[in-house]
Tab-separated table of C-alpha atoms in Angstrom:
chain	number	residue	atom	x	y	z
A	1	UNK	CA	87.266	125.496	78.976
A	2	UNK	CA	90.666	124.950	77.561
A	3	UNK	CA	93.765	123.827	79.682
A	4	UNK	CA	96.821	125.250	77.415
A	5	UNK	CA	98.925	125.529	80.499
A	6	UNK	CA	102.080	123.659	81.516
A	7	UNK	CA	102.077	120.244	82.795
A	8	UNK	CA	103.800	121.763	85.982
A	9	UNK	CA	101.074	124.251	86.569
A	10	UNK	CA	98.313	121.690	86.618
A	11	UNK	CA	100.186	119.524	88.914
A	12	UNK	CA	100.825	122.264	91.295
A	13	UNK	CA	97.115	123.143	91.016
A	14	UNK	CA	94.990	120.127	90.700
A	15	UNK	CA	97.559	117.180	90.478
A	16	UNK	CA	97.971	117.105	94.231
A	17	UNK	CA	94.582	116.085	94.626
A	18	UNK	CA	93.903	114.356	91.104
A	19	UNK	CA	96.949	111.664	91.546
A	20	UNK	CA	95.757	110.130	94.997
A	21	UNK	CA	92.106	110.076	93.390
A	22	UNK	CA	93.601	108.380	90.064
A	23	UNK	CA	94.806	105.233	91.933
A	24	UNK	CA	91.311	104.969	93.821
A	25	UNK	CA	89.527	105.374	90.545
A	26	UNK	CA	91.339	102.896	88.935
A	27	UNK	CA	90.489	100.440	91.468
A	28	UNK	CA	86.999	101.437	91.469
A	29	UNK	CA	86.938	100.698	87.490
A	30	UNK	CA	88.203	97.370	88.208
A	31	UNK	CA	91.174	97.967	85.551
A	32	UNK	CA	93.243	94.516	85.817
A	33	UNK	CA	96.466	93.184	84.108
A	34	UNK	CA	95.851	91.674	80.532
A	35	UNK	CA	93.368	94.554	79.716
A	36	UNK	CA	93.502	97.323	77.303
A	37	UNK	CA	92.484	100.818	78.776
A	38	UNK	CA	91.786	104.230	77.142
A	39	UNK	CA	92.282	107.301	79.270
A	40	UNK	CA	89.884	110.065	78.038
A	41	UNK	CA	91.023	113.683	78.619
A	42	UNK	CA	94.226	112.502	80.126
A	43	UNK	CA	96.003	115.787	80.572
A	44	UNK	CA	99.722	115.364	81.600
A	45	UNK	CA	99.229	111.874	82.433
A	46	UNK	CA	97.853	111.769	86.002
A	47	UNK	CA	95.635	108.610	85.362
A	48	UNK	CA	97.664	107.618	82.826
A	49	UNK	CA	100.788	106.631	85.203
A	50	UNK	CA	98.705	104.095	87.383
A	51	UNK	CA	97.212	102.610	84.274
A	52	UNK	CA	100.661	102.194	82.558
A	53	UNK	CA	101.991	100.776	85.976
A	54	UNK	CA	99.298	97.980	85.962
A	55	UNK	CA	98.905	97.137	82.457
A	56	UNK	CA	102.201	98.551	80.852
A	57	UNK	CA	102.653	101.159	77.971
A	58	UNK	CA	101.649	99.287	75.210
A	59	UNK	CA	98.197	98.529	76.488
A	60	UNK	CA	97.211	102.194	77.608
A	61	UNK	CA	96.058	104.788	75.137
A	62	UNK	CA	95.157	108.218	75.966
A	63	UNK	CA	94.104	111.423	74.288
A	64	UNK	CA	93.439	115.142	75.279
A	65	UNK	CA	92.592	118.339	73.438
A	66	UNK	CA	95.183	120.217	75.035
A	67	UNK	CA	98.410	120.420	72.929
A	68	UNK	CA	100.624	121.194	75.768
A	69	UNK	CA	99.192	118.167	77.951
A	70	UNK	CA	99.617	115.716	74.975
A	71	UNK	CA	103.022	116.856	74.508
A	72	UNK	CA	103.828	116.193	78.256
A	73	UNK	CA	102.045	112.753	78.291
A	74	UNK	CA	103.888	111.689	75.310
A	75	UNK	CA	107.164	112.633	76.805
A	76	UNK	CA	106.534	111.198	80.049
A	77	UNK	CA	105.033	107.740	78.633
A	78	UNK	CA	106.948	107.063	74.911
A	79	UNK	CA	105.241	104.002	74.744
A	80	UNK	CA	101.789	105.145	74.924
A	81	UNK	CA	99.551	105.951	72.112
A	82	UNK	CA	98.618	109.490	73.096
A	83	UNK	CA	96.675	111.364	70.664
A	84	UNK	CA	95.240	114.905	70.445
A	85	UNK	CA	91.359	114.966	70.174
A	86	UNK	CA	88.072	115.292	72.033
A	87	UNK	CA	86.033	112.724	73.643
A	88	UNK	CA	83.073	113.472	71.312
A	89	UNK	CA	84.952	112.337	68.572
A	90	UNK	CA	87.313	109.521	69.465
A	91	UNK	CA	89.699	108.206	66.733
A	92	UNK	CA	89.260	104.621	67.590
A	93	UNK	CA	87.439	101.634	66.256
A	94	UNK	CA	84.498	99.746	67.922
A	95	UNK	CA	85.338	97.498	70.861
A	96	UNK	CA	88.985	98.609	71.194
A	97	UNK	CA	89.408	98.689	74.917
A	98	UNK	CA	88.403	96.444	77.817
A	99	UNK	CA	88.026	99.946	79.788
A	100	UNK	CA	87.458	103.665	78.961
A	101	UNK	CA	87.918	105.922	81.933
A	102	UNK	CA	87.774	109.635	82.097
A	103	UNK	CA	88.723	111.595	85.344
A	104	UNK	CA	87.849	114.888	86.151
A	105	UNK	CA	86.742	115.579	82.631
A	106	UNK	CA	83.086	115.144	82.128
A	107	UNK	CA	82.267	118.619	83.359
A	108	UNK	CA	84.327	120.162	80.590
A	109	UNK	CA	83.130	117.941	77.627
A	110	UNK	CA	80.896	120.259	75.267
A	111	UNK	CA	78.345	117.316	74.991
A	112	UNK	CA	78.992	114.850	77.986
A	113	UNK	CA	76.531	112.455	76.649
A	114	UNK	CA	78.281	112.169	73.189
A	115	UNK	CA	81.596	112.125	74.784
A	116	UNK	CA	80.249	109.090	77.223
A	117	UNK	CA	78.476	107.488	74.287
A	118	UNK	CA	81.857	107.394	72.322
A	119	UNK	CA	83.625	105.909	75.315
A	120	UNK	CA	80.985	103.103	75.207
A	121	UNK	CA	81.283	102.932	71.327
A	122	UNK	CA	85.137	102.233	71.503
A	123	UNK	CA	84.723	99.862	74.540
A	124	UNK	CA	83.785	96.223	74.040
A	125	UNK	CA	80.335	94.881	74.950
A	126	UNK	CA	80.443	94.304	78.621
A	127	UNK	CA	83.563	96.428	79.084
A	128	UNK	CA	83.817	99.105	81.793
A	129	UNK	CA	83.083	102.825	81.275
A	130	UNK	CA	83.916	105.019	84.218
A	131	UNK	CA	83.921	108.703	84.771
A	132	UNK	CA	84.891	110.922	88.071
A	133	UNK	CA	83.951	114.522	88.570
A	134	UNK	CA	84.753	116.713	91.733
A	135	UNK	CA	81.544	117.305	93.674
A	136	UNK	CA	81.126	121.026	93.323
A	137	UNK	CA	77.622	121.057	94.137
A	138	UNK	CA	76.450	123.995	96.449
A	139	UNK	CA	77.276	122.339	99.277
A	140	UNK	CA	79.822	120.035	97.800
A	141	UNK	CA	83.075	118.798	99.291
A	142	UNK	CA	85.293	119.233	96.333
A	143	UNK	CA	88.730	120.517	96.542
A	144	UNK	CA	87.850	123.991	95.273
A	145	UNK	CA	85.098	124.481	97.760
A	146	UNK	CA	86.507	126.855	99.974
A	147	UNK	CA	87.821	129.175	97.079
A	148	UNK	CA	84.378	129.305	95.512
A	149	UNK	CA	82.724	129.990	98.779
A	150	UNK	CA	85.038	133.138	99.140
A	151	UNK	CA	84.318	134.291	95.480
A	152	UNK	CA	80.437	134.179	95.968
A	153	UNK	CA	80.605	135.643	99.496
A	154	UNK	CA	82.620	138.721	97.754
A	155	UNK	CA	80.612	138.662	94.382
A	156	UNK	CA	77.491	136.633	94.565
A	157	UNK	CA	76.507	136.670	91.002
A	158	UNK	CA	80.045	135.183	89.811
A	159	UNK	CA	79.643	131.648	88.036
A	160	UNK	CA	81.312	128.907	89.694
A	161	UNK	CA	81.504	125.290	88.792
A	162	UNK	CA	78.584	124.028	90.368
A	163	UNK	CA	76.345	124.173	87.300
A	164	UNK	CA	78.949	122.091	85.495
A	165	UNK	CA	77.516	118.579	84.243
A	166	UNK	CA	78.379	115.851	86.309
A	167	UNK	CA	79.332	118.057	89.666
A	168	UNK	CA	76.213	116.921	91.626
A	169	UNK	CA	74.954	113.655	93.123
A	170	UNK	CA	73.053	111.851	90.527
A	171	UNK	CA	74.547	113.962	87.487
A	172	UNK	CA	76.926	111.284	86.134
A	173	UNK	CA	74.389	108.547	86.549
A	174	UNK	CA	71.923	110.294	84.584
A	175	UNK	CA	74.368	111.278	81.877
A	176	UNK	CA	75.500	107.738	81.694
A	177	UNK	CA	72.152	106.255	81.173
A	178	UNK	CA	71.221	108.960	78.402
A	179	UNK	CA	74.574	107.431	76.781
A	180	UNK	CA	73.034	104.265	76.597
A	181	UNK	CA	75.419	102.631	78.959
A	182	UNK	CA	74.193	99.659	81.286
A	183	UNK	CA	74.438	98.777	85.170
A	184	UNK	CA	75.101	102.107	85.769
A	185	UNK	CA	76.359	102.640	89.660
A	186	UNK	CA	77.546	105.775	91.085
A	187	UNK	CA	79.380	106.349	94.420
A	188	UNK	CA	82.067	108.996	95.925
A	189	UNK	CA	85.674	108.969	96.682
A	190	UNK	CA	87.565	111.190	99.100
A	191	UNK	CA	91.253	111.901	99.380
A	192	UNK	CA	93.018	114.181	101.852
A	193	UNK	CA	95.836	116.664	101.167
A	194	UNK	CA	97.842	118.433	103.768
A	195	UNK	CA	99.250	121.920	103.696
A	196	UNK	CA	101.876	123.352	105.601
A	197	UNK	CA	101.375	126.873	105.030
A	198	UNK	CA	98.421	128.844	103.531
A	199	UNK	CA	100.437	130.191	100.663
A	200	UNK	CA	101.403	126.627	99.662
A	201	UNK	CA	97.581	126.277	99.178
A	202	UNK	CA	96.776	129.761	97.701
A	203	UNK	CA	99.770	129.749	95.139
A	204	UNK	CA	98.524	127.054	92.775
A	205	UNK	CA	95.173	129.474	92.212
A	206	UNK	CA	97.481	132.172	90.512
A	207	UNK	CA	98.732	129.733	87.715
A	208	UNK	CA	95.576	130.255	85.351
A	209	UNK	CA	94.572	126.737	85.242
A	210	UNK	CA	90.711	125.958	85.043
A	211	UNK	CA	87.708	128.087	85.713
A	212	UNK	CA	89.117	129.066	89.213
A	213	UNK	CA	92.757	130.140	87.723
A	214	UNK	CA	90.892	131.999	85.156
A	215	UNK	CA	88.885	134.046	87.753
A	216	UNK	CA	92.119	134.812	89.746
A	217	UNK	CA	93.658	135.761	86.573
A	218	UNK	CA	91.170	138.400	85.646
A	219	UNK	CA	91.255	140.270	88.929
A	220	UNK	CA	93.079	143.308	89.667
A	221	UNK	CA	95.805	143.229	92.323
A	222	UNK	CA	93.166	144.910	95.030
A	223	UNK	CA	90.491	142.279	94.335
A	224	UNK	CA	92.833	139.506	94.185
A	225	UNK	CA	94.461	140.482	97.697
A	226	UNK	CA	90.959	140.882	98.964
A	227	UNK	CA	90.054	137.194	97.719
A	228	UNK	CA	93.237	135.809	99.014
A	229	UNK	CA	92.496	137.320	102.558
A	230	UNK	CA	89.067	135.964	102.493
A	231	UNK	CA	90.046	132.589	101.496
A	232	UNK	CA	92.394	132.759	104.594
A	233	UNK	CA	89.711	133.588	106.773
A	234	UNK	CA	87.910	130.542	105.777
A	235	UNK	CA	90.361	127.930	106.154
A	236	UNK	CA	91.829	127.011	109.650
A	237	UNK	CA	95.240	127.981	110.722
A	238	UNK	CA	97.857	126.111	109.199
A	239	UNK	CA	98.933	123.337	108.943
A	240	UNK	CA	95.734	122.090	107.714
A	241	UNK	CA	94.462	119.430	105.577
A	242	UNK	CA	91.866	119.643	102.717
A	243	UNK	CA	89.241	116.662	102.119
A	244	UNK	CA	88.276	116.490	98.373
A	245	UNK	CA	85.446	114.397	97.337
A	246	UNK	CA	84.636	113.222	93.500
A	247	UNK	CA	81.290	111.647	92.398
A	248	UNK	CA	82.470	108.627	90.553
A	249	UNK	CA	80.626	106.082	88.164
A	250	UNK	CA	80.979	102.705	86.696
A	251	UNK	CA	79.089	101.229	83.840
A	252	UNK	CA	79.196	98.790	81.147
A	253	UNK	CA	79.264	99.443	77.233
């Protein structure tokens, strides 16, 4: 899955959830002033922002395979070393960072174990490797739960995101252990986002971001309208709130 979309599209679709998650995820990882940190799969800089606020631009590095996101992050943080690349082949030396973090990325890695192993390689011995993934399990509480429920009620055989690595309880722990990381601890974090209208909730799904956006983009007008109506039936009357939960793991290199 690629994310060659604009930073604005990502912010409107996922940023409303991932921005509040980023601060709590950074706290869970125990990032503190004086450290050097790596943001793996940085996107347009959602997690990079609180890392920079805490550590300063010269102490933060970031990497992402999406050229549009790399450009957006470089523009936003001119003092941060932002590179184009993938988690499975990190272009950094051993023991470079005190903490390596991957927010909402593991599920899209071609080889999650290799990616987490690389994060451990570039982190000093005893340093922190942390990852988070939305809870997309069958009964999960991720931000896209209502959307995928509506999709599957209409088209039961349509793949969702529940089979992606890291999206179920225990997945991240098993992946970290397979990557030879130490002292693995898994927990969950929940953020809440308010929506004034149903259209405010629905419109970001039409921007082509991620698997959900790709699914909407391939529908004809009739099926798209039907899916929109089904989502509206499943959600409470506006205004409403959506609680979004993510599985999070903290380990040591």
